[in-house]
């Protein structure tokens, strides 16, 4: 019985993933690059455990693939768009590596929702441990040096470090020095990914945390928290400095690239109608009261959340994450920048 149950649990994600494969098959390349992904829920495509909040629960995934599939959105997330840009299938989540070995050639996604560079309240592996998983696979020859020489790493991290800091009653006065330590640890992680042989490492500049619905709920989703955004700007400035320094230390190439999520989020939020987005700060899926969140059910499995009529016209899906339409708009914006072009071989 137990075996049957675990078989069932395994085959569900498998079915979902084979749907993803079919979609990307048309973009097959002769000499494939690989995409390796590290960080948090902005890039996780299935690693977070079933049963933890969101991602594997209704109504997550209602737009794509039509049911919960481990993404913290109604549909595709940043990883899927970056993979598409590179002409790759979205890389297989680390958790499923044994079940779809034919997909290892597109790279692997090590990201887990809720995680940071340091430990957060999430029990999922922090970024250091995620890189350890990658290192172990290289040691086991799952990936060879020749694979890594044409590969890209995508990193999204730090938002949870800051939310955790604030949830722990961290002081505003202590925030700048905490930011410095987060950026220092991020830079250490980026160097470590490079030392494993990855040639291009793309790191997301931090999104405007003060504009996420979790921060704007107190103003009925009317205005971004500029205090919080100023701290994010400090983070991004320090990250820019750190990355510039890392690039200067690497002769004849600039392996580290920043994707400016801050500017692309702000730009979309400032001109929502360009992307047919309405009520740009209001999330599509919310708990019916503050004790519930998107995806909450009570002990009788009765829904305790509401979903908007048209997720395509919302930028935000839940209190923290963009909708697929939101990510598509951000991706459109990123395509107008230099950074995305630099990640192509
Ligand atoms: C990452 O997680 C491991 C295991 O919980 C912990 O020992 C380590 O200190 C963490 N790394 C950082 C940089 O916080
Ligand atoms: C933070 O402060 C609030 C209010 O003072 C308190 O209820 C809560 O337990 C504190 N949280 C932590 C993690 O210390
Ligand atoms: C992190 O900070 C330490 C101490 O200031 C410094 O020695 C180290 O070079 C920094 N690491 C990076 C990657 O910037
Ligand atoms: C704005 O964010 C800061 C830092 O997170 C927080 O201390 C402050 O209470 C927030 N202000 C409002 C109005 O929510």
XYZ file of C-alpha atoms in Angstrom, residues 42-179:
138
model
C 10.883 33.180 -7.575
C 12.746 30.458 -9.443
C 11.675 27.171 -7.774
C 9.781 24.932 -10.220
C 8.951 22.032 -7.915
C 11.553 21.320 -5.220
C 9.534 22.581 -2.287
C 7.881 19.698 -0.506
C 4.276 18.816 -1.183
C 2.350 19.886 1.912
C 4.359 23.032 2.556
C 2.530 26.298 1.844
C 1.577 27.029 -1.753
C 3.143 25.705 -4.946
C 1.661 22.157 -4.823
C -1.785 23.271 -3.652
C -4.822 24.624 -5.453
C -5.145 27.234 -6.906
C -1.399 27.405 -7.725
C -0.739 26.442 -11.349
C -4.294 27.125 -12.581
C -3.059 29.026 -15.655
C -0.120 26.728 -16.401
C -0.035 23.759 -16.439
C -3.660 23.867 -15.260
C -3.069 22.291 -11.847
C -0.602 22.695 -8.961
C 2.886 21.826 -10.220
C 5.315 23.213 -7.666
C 5.501 26.800 -8.895
C 4.690 29.744 -6.624
C 2.378 31.385 -9.153
C -0.692 30.679 -11.259
C 1.703 29.649 -14.031
C 5.225 30.109 -15.307
C 7.951 31.771 -13.230
C 11.245 33.518 -13.991
C 13.139 30.231 -14.538
C 10.777 29.220 -17.338
C 11.277 32.530 -19.150
C 15.079 32.438 -18.831
C 15.117 28.815 -20.074
C 12.940 29.851 -23.008
C 15.310 32.722 -23.782
C 18.189 30.219 -23.927
C 16.124 27.869 -26.100
C 16.046 25.217 -23.383
C 13.393 23.214 -21.593
C 12.852 24.446 -18.088
C 15.471 22.505 -16.099
C 14.366 19.525 -14.041
C 13.910 20.181 -10.311
C 16.661 18.541 -8.252
C 13.991 16.560 -6.407
C 12.941 14.784 -9.624
C 16.414 14.176 -11.087
C 16.163 10.381 -10.690
C 12.810 10.153 -12.467
C 13.472 12.058 -15.658
C 17.146 11.388 -16.406
C 16.724 12.321 -20.065
C 16.087 15.878 -18.929
C 19.337 16.305 -17.013
C 20.866 17.633 -20.222
C 19.038 20.921 -19.889
C 20.563 21.562 -16.464
C 18.946 21.414 -13.053
C 16.925 23.567 -10.714
C 18.185 23.520 -7.112
C 15.975 26.368 -5.847
C 13.616 25.948 -2.900
C 10.820 28.312 -1.849
C 11.356 30.217 1.378
C 15.129 30.007 1.386
C 17.863 32.607 1.647
C 21.633 32.832 1.709
C 21.296 32.338 5.478
C 18.882 30.065 7.260
C 15.314 31.392 7.329
C 12.213 29.992 8.990
C 11.904 27.649 6.003
C 13.227 24.137 6.621
C 14.338 23.972 3.008
C 18.055 23.970 2.112
C 19.729 27.401 2.042
C 21.791 28.441 -0.961
C 25.028 27.002 0.447
C 23.408 23.572 0.695
C 21.897 23.944 -2.786
C 25.406 24.519 -4.167
C 26.589 21.487 -2.169
C 23.963 19.383 -4.031
C 25.332 20.686 -7.346
C 28.920 19.977 -6.298
C 27.990 16.410 -5.343
C 26.427 15.786 -8.792
C 29.613 17.030 -10.452
C 31.607 14.697 -8.227
C 29.330 11.840 -9.325
C 29.973 12.807 -12.984
C 26.328 13.610 -13.629
C 27.767 16.799 -15.122
C 31.205 16.937 -16.731
C 33.517 19.914 -17.197
C 32.500 20.119 -20.876
C 28.844 20.425 -19.806
C 29.636 23.253 -17.439
C 31.708 25.228 -19.920
C 28.537 26.080 -21.833
C 26.240 26.641 -18.931
C 24.431 29.484 -17.238
C 23.528 29.780 -13.570
C 20.475 31.771 -12.494
C 20.292 32.983 -8.895
C 17.338 34.587 -7.078
C 17.953 35.122 -3.382
C 17.870 37.486 -0.361
C 14.181 38.488 -0.190
C 13.548 35.778 2.399
C 16.635 36.779 4.380
C 15.131 40.247 4.808
C 11.586 39.082 5.526
C 12.973 36.706 8.128
C 15.106 39.471 9.657
C 12.016 41.690 10.032
C 9.834 38.828 11.319
C 12.435 38.244 14.010
C 12.031 41.876 15.097
C 15.380 42.870 13.603
C 15.884 46.621 14.087
C 15.875 49.138 11.241
C 19.178 50.535 12.609
C 20.791 47.131 12.272
C 19.425 46.618 8.757
C 22.289 48.162 6.740
C 24.933 45.960 8.363
C 22.701 42.920 7.879
C 22.393 43.860 4.194
